[in-house]
Coordinates of C-alpha atoms in Angstrom, one line a residue:
M28 CA 0.0 0.0 0.0
L29 CA 1.2 3.4 -0.9
D30 CA 2.0 5.8 2.0
N31 CA -0.4 8.7 2.0
N32 CA 2.1 11.1 3.5
I33 CA 3.9 12.6 0.6
S34 CA 6.7 15.1 1.3
I35 CA 7.9 17.6 -1.2
K36 CA 11.4 19.1 -1.0
T37 CA 12.7 22.0 -2.9
N38 CA 16.1 22.0 -4.6
N39 CA 16.5 25.7 -3.8
P40 CA 18.0 26.1 -0.3
I41 CA 16.5 28.9 1.7
S42 CA 19.1 31.7 2.4
D43 CA 19.3 33.4 5.8
N44 CA 19.6 36.7 4.0
H45 CA 15.9 36.5 3.1
L46 CA 14.9 35.7 6.6
N47 CA 16.6 38.8 8.0
K48 CA 14.8 41.2 5.7
P49 CA 12.0 43.3 7.2
K50 CA 8.5 42.0 6.4
I51 CA 6.3 44.2 4.3
K52 CA 2.9 44.9 5.8
L53 CA 0.3 44.4 3.1
E54 CA -2.5 47.0 3.0
E55 CA -5.9 45.3 3.0
V56 CA -7.8 46.4 -0.1
Q57 CA -11.4 45.5 -0.8
P58 CA -12.2 44.1 -4.2
F59 CA -14.7 46.9 -4.8
N60 CA -16.1 50.0 -3.2
V61 CA -18.8 49.4 -0.7
V62 CA -22.1 51.0 -1.8
D63 CA -23.6 53.5 0.7
P64 CA -27.3 52.6 0.8
T65 CA -28.2 56.2 1.7
K66 CA -26.8 57.4 -1.6
V67 CA -28.6 54.9 -3.8
I68 CA -30.9 56.7 -6.3
K69 CA -33.8 55.1 -7.9
P70 CA -33.3 55.1 -11.7
Q71 CA -35.6 57.3 -13.7
K72 CA -38.3 55.5 -15.6
Q73 CA -37.6 55.9 -19.3
D74 CA -40.5 56.4 -21.7
A75 CA -39.8 54.6 -25.0
S76 CA -42.2 56.8 -26.9
N77 CA -40.0 59.9 -26.1
Q78 CA -36.7 58.3 -27.1
T79 CA -35.1 58.5 -30.5
G80 CA -32.0 57.1 -32.1
Q81 CA -30.1 54.1 -30.9
N82 CA -30.7 54.8 -27.2
L83 CA -34.1 53.3 -27.6
Y84 CA -32.7 49.8 -28.1
N85 CA -31.0 47.4 -25.8
Y86 CA -27.9 46.1 -27.6
N87 CA -28.2 42.5 -28.7
P88 CA -25.3 41.4 -31.0
D89 CA -27.4 38.6 -32.4
S90 CA -30.4 40.7 -33.3
V91 CA -31.2 41.3 -37.0
F92 CA -33.4 44.2 -35.9
E93 CA -30.4 45.8 -34.1
K94 CA -28.2 45.5 -37.3
F95 CA -31.0 46.9 -39.3
I96 CA -31.3 50.0 -37.1
K97 CA -27.6 50.6 -37.3
S98 CA -27.8 50.4 -41.1
L99 CA -30.8 52.7 -41.1
Q100 CA -28.8 55.5 -39.5
N101 CA -26.3 55.4 -42.4
S102 CA -28.7 54.7 -45.2
P103 CA -29.0 57.3 -48.0
V104 CA -31.9 59.8 -47.8
F105 CA -34.3 59.0 -50.7
A106 CA -35.5 62.6 -51.0
E107 CA -32.0 64.0 -51.4
S108 CA -31.3 61.7 -54.5
A109 CA -34.8 62.3 -55.9
R110 CA -34.3 66.1 -55.5
K111 CA -31.2 65.9 -57.8
L112 CA -33.2 63.9 -60.3
I113 CA -36.2 66.3 -60.4
L114 CA -35.1 69.7 -59.2
N115 CA -31.3 70.1 -59.8
R116 CA -30.9 71.4 -63.4
Q117 CA -27.1 71.2 -63.2
F118 CA -27.2 67.5 -62.3
I119 CA -29.8 66.8 -65.0
N120 CA -28.0 68.6 -67.8
N121 CA -24.5 67.2 -67.0
N122 CA -25.4 63.6 -66.1
I123 CA -28.9 62.7 -67.3
K124 CA -29.5 64.5 -70.6
S125 CA -25.9 63.8 -71.8
D126 CA -26.3 60.0 -71.1
P127 CA -27.4 58.1 -74.2
I128 CA -29.1 55.4 -72.1
L129 CA -30.9 57.6 -69.5
S130 CA -31.9 60.6 -71.6
T131 CA -34.8 58.9 -73.4
L132 CA -36.0 57.2 -70.2
F133 CA -35.8 60.5 -68.3
K134 CA -38.0 62.3 -70.9
S135 CA -40.6 59.5 -70.6
F136 CA -40.4 59.8 -66.8
L137 CA -41.0 63.6 -66.9
E138 CA -44.0 63.1 -69.1
S139 CA -45.5 60.5 -66.8
I140 CA -45.4 62.7 -63.7
E141 CA -47.5 65.5 -65.3
M142 CA -50.6 64.9 -63.1
N143 CA -53.8 66.7 -62.2
D144 CA -55.5 66.4 -58.9
T145 CA -57.3 63.2 -59.8
E146 CA -54.2 61.5 -61.1
I147 CA -52.2 62.5 -58.0
L148 CA -54.9 60.7 -55.9
E149 CA -54.8 57.6 -58.1
F150 CA -51.0 57.6 -57.9
L151 CA -51.1 57.5 -54.1
K152 CA -53.9 55.0 -54.0
F153 CA -51.9 52.7 -56.3
Q154 CA -49.0 52.8 -53.9
Q155 CA -51.3 52.1 -50.9
G156 CA -53.0 49.3 -52.8
T157 CA -49.8 47.5 -53.8
Y158 CA -47.9 48.2 -50.6
T159 CA -48.3 44.5 -49.7
K160 CA -49.4 41.4 -51.6
F161 CA -52.0 40.8 -48.9
N162 CA -54.6 43.4 -50.1
G163 CA -58.1 42.9 -51.4
E164 CA -61.4 41.4 -50.5
F165 CA -60.1 37.9 -49.7
F166 CA -57.5 39.1 -47.2
E167 CA -60.0 41.5 -45.6
A168 CA -62.2 38.4 -45.0
L169 CA -59.2 36.6 -43.4
R170 CA -58.5 39.6 -41.2
N171 CA -62.2 39.6 -40.0
L172 CA -62.0 35.9 -39.2
L173 CA -58.7 36.4 -37.3
G174 CA -60.4 39.1 -35.2
K175 CA -63.3 36.8 -34.3
T176 CA -61.1 33.9 -33.1
N177 CA -59.6 33.5 -29.7
P178 CA -56.2 35.3 -29.5
D179 CA -54.7 32.0 -28.2
N180 CA -56.0 30.0 -31.1
N181 CA -52.6 28.8 -32.5
D182 CA -54.1 26.2 -34.8
F183 CA -55.8 28.9 -37.0
K184 CA -52.7 31.1 -36.9
T185 CA -50.5 28.2 -38.0
A186 CA -52.8 27.4 -40.9
L187 CA -53.0 31.1 -41.9
R188 CA -49.3 31.6 -41.6
N189 CA -48.5 28.6 -43.8
F190 CA -51.0 29.8 -46.4
L191 CA -49.6 33.3 -46.5
R192 CA -46.1 32.0 -46.8
G193 CA -47.1 29.8 -49.8
Y194 CA -49.1 32.6 -51.4
D195 CA -46.2 35.0 -51.1
C196 CA -43.8 32.6 -52.7
F197 CA -46.4 31.5 -55.4
V198 CA -47.1 35.1 -56.6
S199 CA -43.4 35.9 -56.5
L200 CA -42.2 33.0 -58.6
D201 CA -40.9 35.2 -61.4
E202 CA -38.9 37.4 -59.1
T203 CA -37.5 34.3 -57.2
S204 CA -36.3 32.8 -60.5
K205 CA -34.6 36.0 -61.6
S206 CA -32.9 36.3 -58.2
I207 CA -31.6 32.7 -58.5
E208 CA -30.3 33.4 -62.0
A209 CA -28.6 36.6 -60.8
A210 CA -27.0 34.8 -57.8
L211 CA -25.7 32.0 -60.1
N212 CA -24.2 34.6 -62.4
N213 CA -22.4 36.4 -59.5
I214 CA -21.1 33.1 -58.2
E215 CA -19.7 32.2 -61.6
R216 CA -18.1 35.6 -61.9
N217 CA -16.2 35.1 -58.6
L218 CA -15.2 31.5 -59.1
P219 CA -11.6 30.5 -60.0
Q220 CA -11.2 30.2 -63.7
M221 CA -10.4 26.4 -63.5
L222 CA -13.9 25.7 -62.0
K223 CA -16.0 27.9 -64.2
N224 CA -16.5 25.3 -67.0
S225 CA -17.8 22.6 -64.6
F226 CA -20.1 25.2 -62.9
N227 CA -21.5 26.4 -66.2
E228 CA -22.2 22.8 -67.4
M229 CA -24.6 22.5 -64.4
T230 CA -26.2 25.9 -64.7
N231 CA -26.8 25.6 -68.4
K232 CA -29.3 22.7 -67.6
L233 CA -31.6 25.2 -65.8
I234 CA -34.6 26.6 -67.6
F235 CA -36.1 29.7 -66.0
D236 CA -38.6 30.8 -68.7
D237 CA -41.2 28.0 -67.9
T238 CA -42.7 27.2 -64.5
G239 CA -43.2 23.7 -65.7
N240 CA -39.5 23.1 -65.2
M241 CA -39.6 24.0 -61.5
D242 CA -39.1 20.4 -60.3
K243 CA -36.2 19.8 -62.7
N244 CA -34.5 23.1 -61.7
L245 CA -34.8 22.3 -58.0
D246 CA -33.3 18.8 -58.6
I247 CA -30.3 20.3 -60.4
L248 CA -29.9 23.0 -57.7
K249 CA -30.2 20.7 -54.8
N250 CA -28.3 17.6 -56.1
E251 CA -25.6 19.2 -58.3
I252 CA -25.0 22.9 -57.9
L253 CA -25.3 23.2 -54.1
P254 CA -23.1 20.1 -53.3
F255 CA -20.5 21.4 -55.8
M256 CA -20.4 24.8 -54.1
G257 CA -20.4 23.2 -50.6
R258 CA -17.2 21.2 -51.6
Y259 CA -15.6 24.3 -53.0
I260 CA -16.2 26.4 -49.9
S261 CA -15.1 23.6 -47.6
K262 CA -11.9 22.9 -49.4
M263 CA -10.9 26.4 -50.3
N264 CA -12.2 28.1 -47.0
D265 CA -13.8 30.7 -49.2
F266 CA -16.1 32.5 -46.8
G267 CA -16.2 35.8 -48.6
T268 CA -18.4 37.0 -51.5
I269 CA -19.1 33.5 -52.9
K270 CA -20.5 32.3 -49.6
D271 CA -22.8 35.3 -49.4
Y272 CA -24.2 34.5 -52.9
V273 CA -24.6 30.9 -52.0
S274 CA -26.6 31.9 -48.9
L275 CA -28.8 34.0 -51.1
L276 CA -29.2 31.1 -53.5
I277 CA -30.3 28.7 -50.7
H278 CA -32.8 31.3 -49.5
N279 CA -34.4 31.5 -53.0
M280 CA -34.3 27.8 -53.4
V281 CA -36.5 27.4 -50.3
R282 CA -38.9 30.0 -51.7
L283 CA -38.9 28.2 -55.1
E284 CA -39.8 24.9 -53.4
T285 CA -42.5 26.6 -51.3
A286 CA -43.9 28.2 -54.5
S287 CA -44.8 24.8 -56.1
K288 CA -48.4 24.3 -57.0
E289 CA -48.6 21.2 -54.7
N290 CA -47.4 23.1 -51.6
F291 CA -49.6 26.1 -52.3
S292 CA -52.6 24.0 -53.0
E293 CA -52.1 21.9 -49.8
S294 CA -51.8 25.0 -47.6
M295 CA -54.8 26.6 -49.2
E296 CA -57.0 23.5 -48.7
T297 CA -55.9 23.2 -45.1
L298 CA -56.9 26.8 -44.4
F299 CA -60.3 26.4 -46.2
E300 CA -61.0 23.1 -44.3
Y301 CA -60.2 24.8 -41.0
I302 CA -62.5 27.8 -41.8
K303 CA -65.3 25.5 -43.0
Y304 CA -65.4 23.4 -39.8
N305 CA -64.5 26.1 -37.2
F306 CA -66.4 29.1 -38.5
D307 CA -69.5 27.3 -39.7
F308 CA -68.9 28.0 -43.4
N309 CA -71.1 26.0 -45.8
E310 CA -70.0 25.0 -49.3
K311 CA -71.4 28.1 -50.8
D312 CA -69.4 30.4 -48.4
I313 CA -66.2 28.5 -49.2
E314 CA -66.8 28.8 -52.9
A315 CA -67.3 32.5 -52.6
L316 CA -64.1 32.7 -50.6
R317 CA -62.2 30.8 -53.4
L318 CA -63.7 33.2 -56.0
S319 CA -62.6 36.3 -53.9
L320 CA -59.1 34.8 -53.8
L321 CA -59.0 34.4 -57.6
N322 CA -60.3 37.9 -58.1
T323 CA -57.7 39.3 -55.7
Y324 CA -54.9 37.5 -57.4
E325 CA -56.0 38.7 -60.9
T326 CA -56.5 42.3 -59.8
A327 CA -53.0 42.3 -58.2
S328 CA -51.5 40.9 -61.3
N329 CA -53.1 43.3 -63.7
I330 CA -52.9 46.6 -61.8
K331 CA -50.2 48.9 -63.2
N332 CA -49.2 52.6 -62.9
D333 CA -47.2 54.2 -65.8
S334 CA -45.5 56.8 -63.5
I335 CA -44.2 54.2 -61.1
D336 CA -43.1 51.9 -64.0
S337 CA -41.2 54.7 -65.7
F338 CA -39.6 55.8 -62.5
F339 CA -38.4 52.3 -61.6
K340 CA -37.2 51.7 -65.1
L341 CA -35.1 54.8 -65.0
I342 CA -33.5 53.9 -61.7
K343 CA -32.8 50.3 -62.8
S344 CA -31.2 51.4 -66.1
G345 CA -29.1 53.9 -64.2
V346 CA -27.8 51.2 -61.9
T347 CA -27.2 48.4 -64.4
E348 CA -26.5 50.1 -67.8
S349 CA -25.3 53.7 -67.3
E350 CA -21.6 54.4 -67.6
N351 CA -21.8 57.8 -65.9
L352 CA -20.5 57.2 -62.4
V353 CA -22.3 60.2 -60.9
S354 CA -25.8 59.3 -62.1
K355 CA -25.1 55.6 -61.4
G356 CA -24.3 56.5 -57.8
V357 CA -27.5 58.6 -57.4
M358 CA -29.6 55.7 -58.8
E359 CA -27.9 53.2 -56.4
E360 CA -28.6 55.5 -53.4
M361 CA -32.3 55.7 -54.5
T362 CA -32.5 51.9 -54.8
E363 CA -31.0 51.4 -51.3
S364 CA -33.3 54.0 -49.8
L365 CA -36.4 52.3 -51.3
L366 CA -35.3 48.9 -50.0
F367 CA -34.9 50.3 -46.5
S368 CA -38.3 52.1 -46.7
Q369 CA -40.1 48.8 -47.6
N370 CA -38.3 46.8 -44.9
V371 CA -40.5 44.5 -42.8
H372 CA -38.9 46.0 -39.6
L373 CA -40.5 49.4 -40.3
P374 CA -44.0 49.7 -38.8
L375 CA -44.8 52.5 -41.3
M376 CA -46.3 52.9 -44.7
H377 CA -44.0 54.9 -47.1
M378 CA -45.3 56.6 -50.2
F379 CA -43.6 59.1 -52.5
L380 CA -44.7 61.6 -55.1
P381 CA -42.5 62.9 -57.9
L382 CA -44.7 65.6 -59.6
N383 CA -44.9 68.1 -62.4
Y384 CA -48.0 70.1 -61.4
N385 CA -48.9 73.0 -63.7
G386 CA -45.3 73.3 -64.9
M387 CA -43.9 73.3 -61.3
F388 CA -41.7 70.4 -60.3
M389 CA -41.8 69.0 -56.7
F390 CA -41.0 65.9 -54.7
S391 CA -43.0 64.7 -51.7
E392 CA -42.7 61.8 -49.2
L393 CA -45.4 60.5 -46.9
W394 CA -44.7 58.3 -43.8
I395 CA -47.8 56.9 -42.1
G396 CA -47.8 55.2 -38.7
K397 CA -50.4 53.8 -36.3
T398 CA -49.9 53.2 -32.6
Y399 CA -52.2 52.4 -29.7
E400 CA -52.2 54.7 -26.7
E401 CA -54.1 54.6 -23.5
S402 CA -57.3 56.5 -23.5
A403 CA -57.5 59.7 -21.4
D404 CA -61.1 58.9 -20.6
K405 CA -61.0 56.3 -17.8
K406 CA -64.8 55.8 -18.1
K407 CA -64.4 54.2 -21.5
K408 CA -64.5 50.4 -21.8
Q409 CA -61.8 50.6 -24.4
E410 CA -58.5 50.9 -22.7
Y411 CA -56.5 51.9 -25.7
V412 CA -57.2 54.1 -28.7
Q413 CA -55.7 54.2 -32.2
T414 CA -53.4 57.2 -32.9
Y415 CA -52.3 58.0 -36.4
K416 CA -49.3 60.0 -37.2
V417 CA -48.4 61.2 -40.7
F418 CA -45.1 62.8 -41.7
I419 CA -45.1 64.7 -45.0
T420 CA -42.3 66.5 -46.7
F421 CA -42.5 68.7 -49.8
D422 CA -39.5 70.0 -51.8
I423 CA -41.0 72.5 -54.3
Q424 CA -39.1 74.1 -57.2
N425 CA -38.1 77.8 -56.6
L426 CA -40.0 77.7 -53.3
G427 CA -38.2 75.5 -50.8
Y428 CA -38.6 72.7 -48.4
F429 CA -41.7 72.1 -46.3
E430 CA -42.5 69.6 -43.5
T431 CA -45.8 68.7 -41.9
T432 CA -46.5 66.4 -39.0
L433 CA -50.2 65.4 -38.6
V434 CA -51.5 63.5 -35.5
L435 CA -55.0 62.2 -35.3
K436 CA -56.3 60.8 -31.9
E437 CA -59.9 60.2 -31.0
S438 CA -61.1 62.6 -33.8
K439 CA -58.7 65.3 -32.5
L440 CA -56.3 66.6 -35.2
S441 CA -53.1 68.5 -34.6
L442 CA -50.7 70.0 -37.2
D443 CA -47.1 71.0 -37.0
I444 CA -46.0 72.8 -40.1
Y445 CA -42.4 73.9 -41.0
V446 CA -41.9 76.4 -43.9
P447 CA -38.7 77.5 -45.7
N448 CA -36.8 80.6 -44.6
N449 CA -38.1 82.8 -47.4
L450 CA -41.6 82.4 -46.1
S451 CA -40.8 83.0 -42.4
S452 CA -42.2 86.6 -42.6
S453 CA -45.6 85.2 -43.8
I454 CA -46.0 82.6 -41.0
N455 CA -49.0 84.3 -39.4
K456 CA -50.8 84.7 -42.7
I457 CA -50.1 81.0 -43.6
K458 CA -51.5 79.9 -40.3
D459 CA -54.7 82.0 -40.7
D460 CA -55.2 80.8 -44.3
L461 CA -54.8 77.2 -43.1
V462 CA -57.4 77.7 -40.3
N463 CA -59.9 79.1 -42.8
L464 CA -59.2 76.3 -45.3
L465 CA -59.8 73.6 -42.6
D466 CA -62.9 75.3 -41.4
K467 CA -64.3 75.5 -44.9
N468 CA -63.8 71.7 -45.2
S469 CA -65.4 71.1 -41.8
L470 CA -62.2 69.8 -40.3
S471 CA -61.7 70.4 -36.6
V472 CA -58.1 71.0 -35.5
T473 CA -57.2 71.2 -31.8
N474 CA -53.7 72.6 -32.4
I475 CA -51.9 74.1 -35.3
S476 CA -48.3 75.3 -35.3
V477 CA -46.5 77.0 -38.2
Q478 CA -42.8 77.8 -37.8
E479 CA -39.6 78.1 -39.9
S480 CA -37.8 74.9 -40.9
V481 CA -34.2 75.0 -39.7
K482 CA -33.3 71.4 -40.1
K483 CA -34.5 68.6 -42.4
R484 CA -35.7 65.7 -40.3
R485 CA -35.6 62.0 -41.2
F486 CA -38.6 59.9 -40.6
N487 CA -36.9 58.0 -37.8
E488 CA -36.6 61.3 -35.9
V489 CA -40.3 61.8 -36.1
F490 CA -41.5 58.2 -35.3
S491 CA -40.1 56.6 -32.2
N492 CA -42.0 53.3 -32.1
F493 CA -39.3 51.1 -33.7
I494 CA -39.3 48.6 -30.9
E495 CA -38.0 45.0 -31.2
R496 CA -40.6 42.5 -30.1
K497 CA -40.0 39.2 -28.3
I498 CA -41.7 37.2 -31.0
G499 CA -41.8 39.5 -34.0
V500 CA -41.9 43.1 -35.2
D501 CA -45.0 45.2 -35.4
V502 CA -45.7 45.9 -39.1
T503 CA -49.4 46.7 -38.8
I504 CA -50.6 49.7 -40.7

């Protein structure tokens, strides 16, 4: 048995010189300062509705919403680029009219934005009607059913969510195919030369002009192209541009598979069966619901607007075809701004209006938000009331920049209006004229303020309800 007493001896003999040295008395130091309870101050309660900027958000490094907010602070301002395109004669003459690609498109765009009062209204209604794919009689019926059901009814929500996902992918099939084709082109462009022939042999098998080839395309993508790219990334440790395009490719492959007629039909039948047996719908009601879905889809497919089409065509050509770096940069800024303004993280509706009105050019933006605030009347059964806020900007040729913030709460309307410096001397007259105009149209205003505009504000400075949710992001309008 081993002896449990183990002795350890050092090879360094202890010198008497060390023993004779005076001992240093160590000062006892506490690891942290003791908190005096009498000096503890209760932290102030912060109201999220009054906060703006990044202080509103608790930092979460894994949050997509946090990354979006940071990008939003640095994103280009859409109105600034649009102002160059519509109001800046020097930019137009030097970069647009001298460009062989953009000059014809720009002329067509200017003709399309010559609008009267009726056409302006139709232009805005078109944007409101096409703001989301889920508009129309059919989706209004689904919203009504969702309002009638128990908030904890997860079965109906699951069936509805699966259908909406399938519908979104089904009606976006053309865009998804174009995105896959673009991702493959970008991958091929960044591949080493020695691998391009093998990669092109696989991609040449794909056919994107016929939805009947969806199953064949998916088979090639999943069983040939994706494994090929996986082996390349694994062996070459290429986690740069190619990996980003492969991630985009996978995302669109999932959307392509979800868009198949079989998946969409199955999700639709599941939803209709649930509605039939849980909301007491008879066969006639279900048939009417199917017909409203068909009408909604056909209406959404056929609705067009010449002004919007010409505007987007001009921007797209400027990004992809123009060789003028200045105009190309402006078009890219406008594209990025539009993508941000349509982001699912924004609980706002964004509309814009490029306009030639009676020979005067202008550009306007509208941001519309809805929140729920606690009612001031405690006797009311309804605890919260809807509050609408609208932020409108106008940049008018030879006149200047205007801002208006409109707030509607319980039929009470308030207006804050900012006018350019050259109209500051007429502020009182402007206010009186507005009051008379509102009275003439039987509009009651509780508060109206008119003052000089000293700083152009961005929409995220006016709206402060960009709050990350535990489950999702509030995108209701």
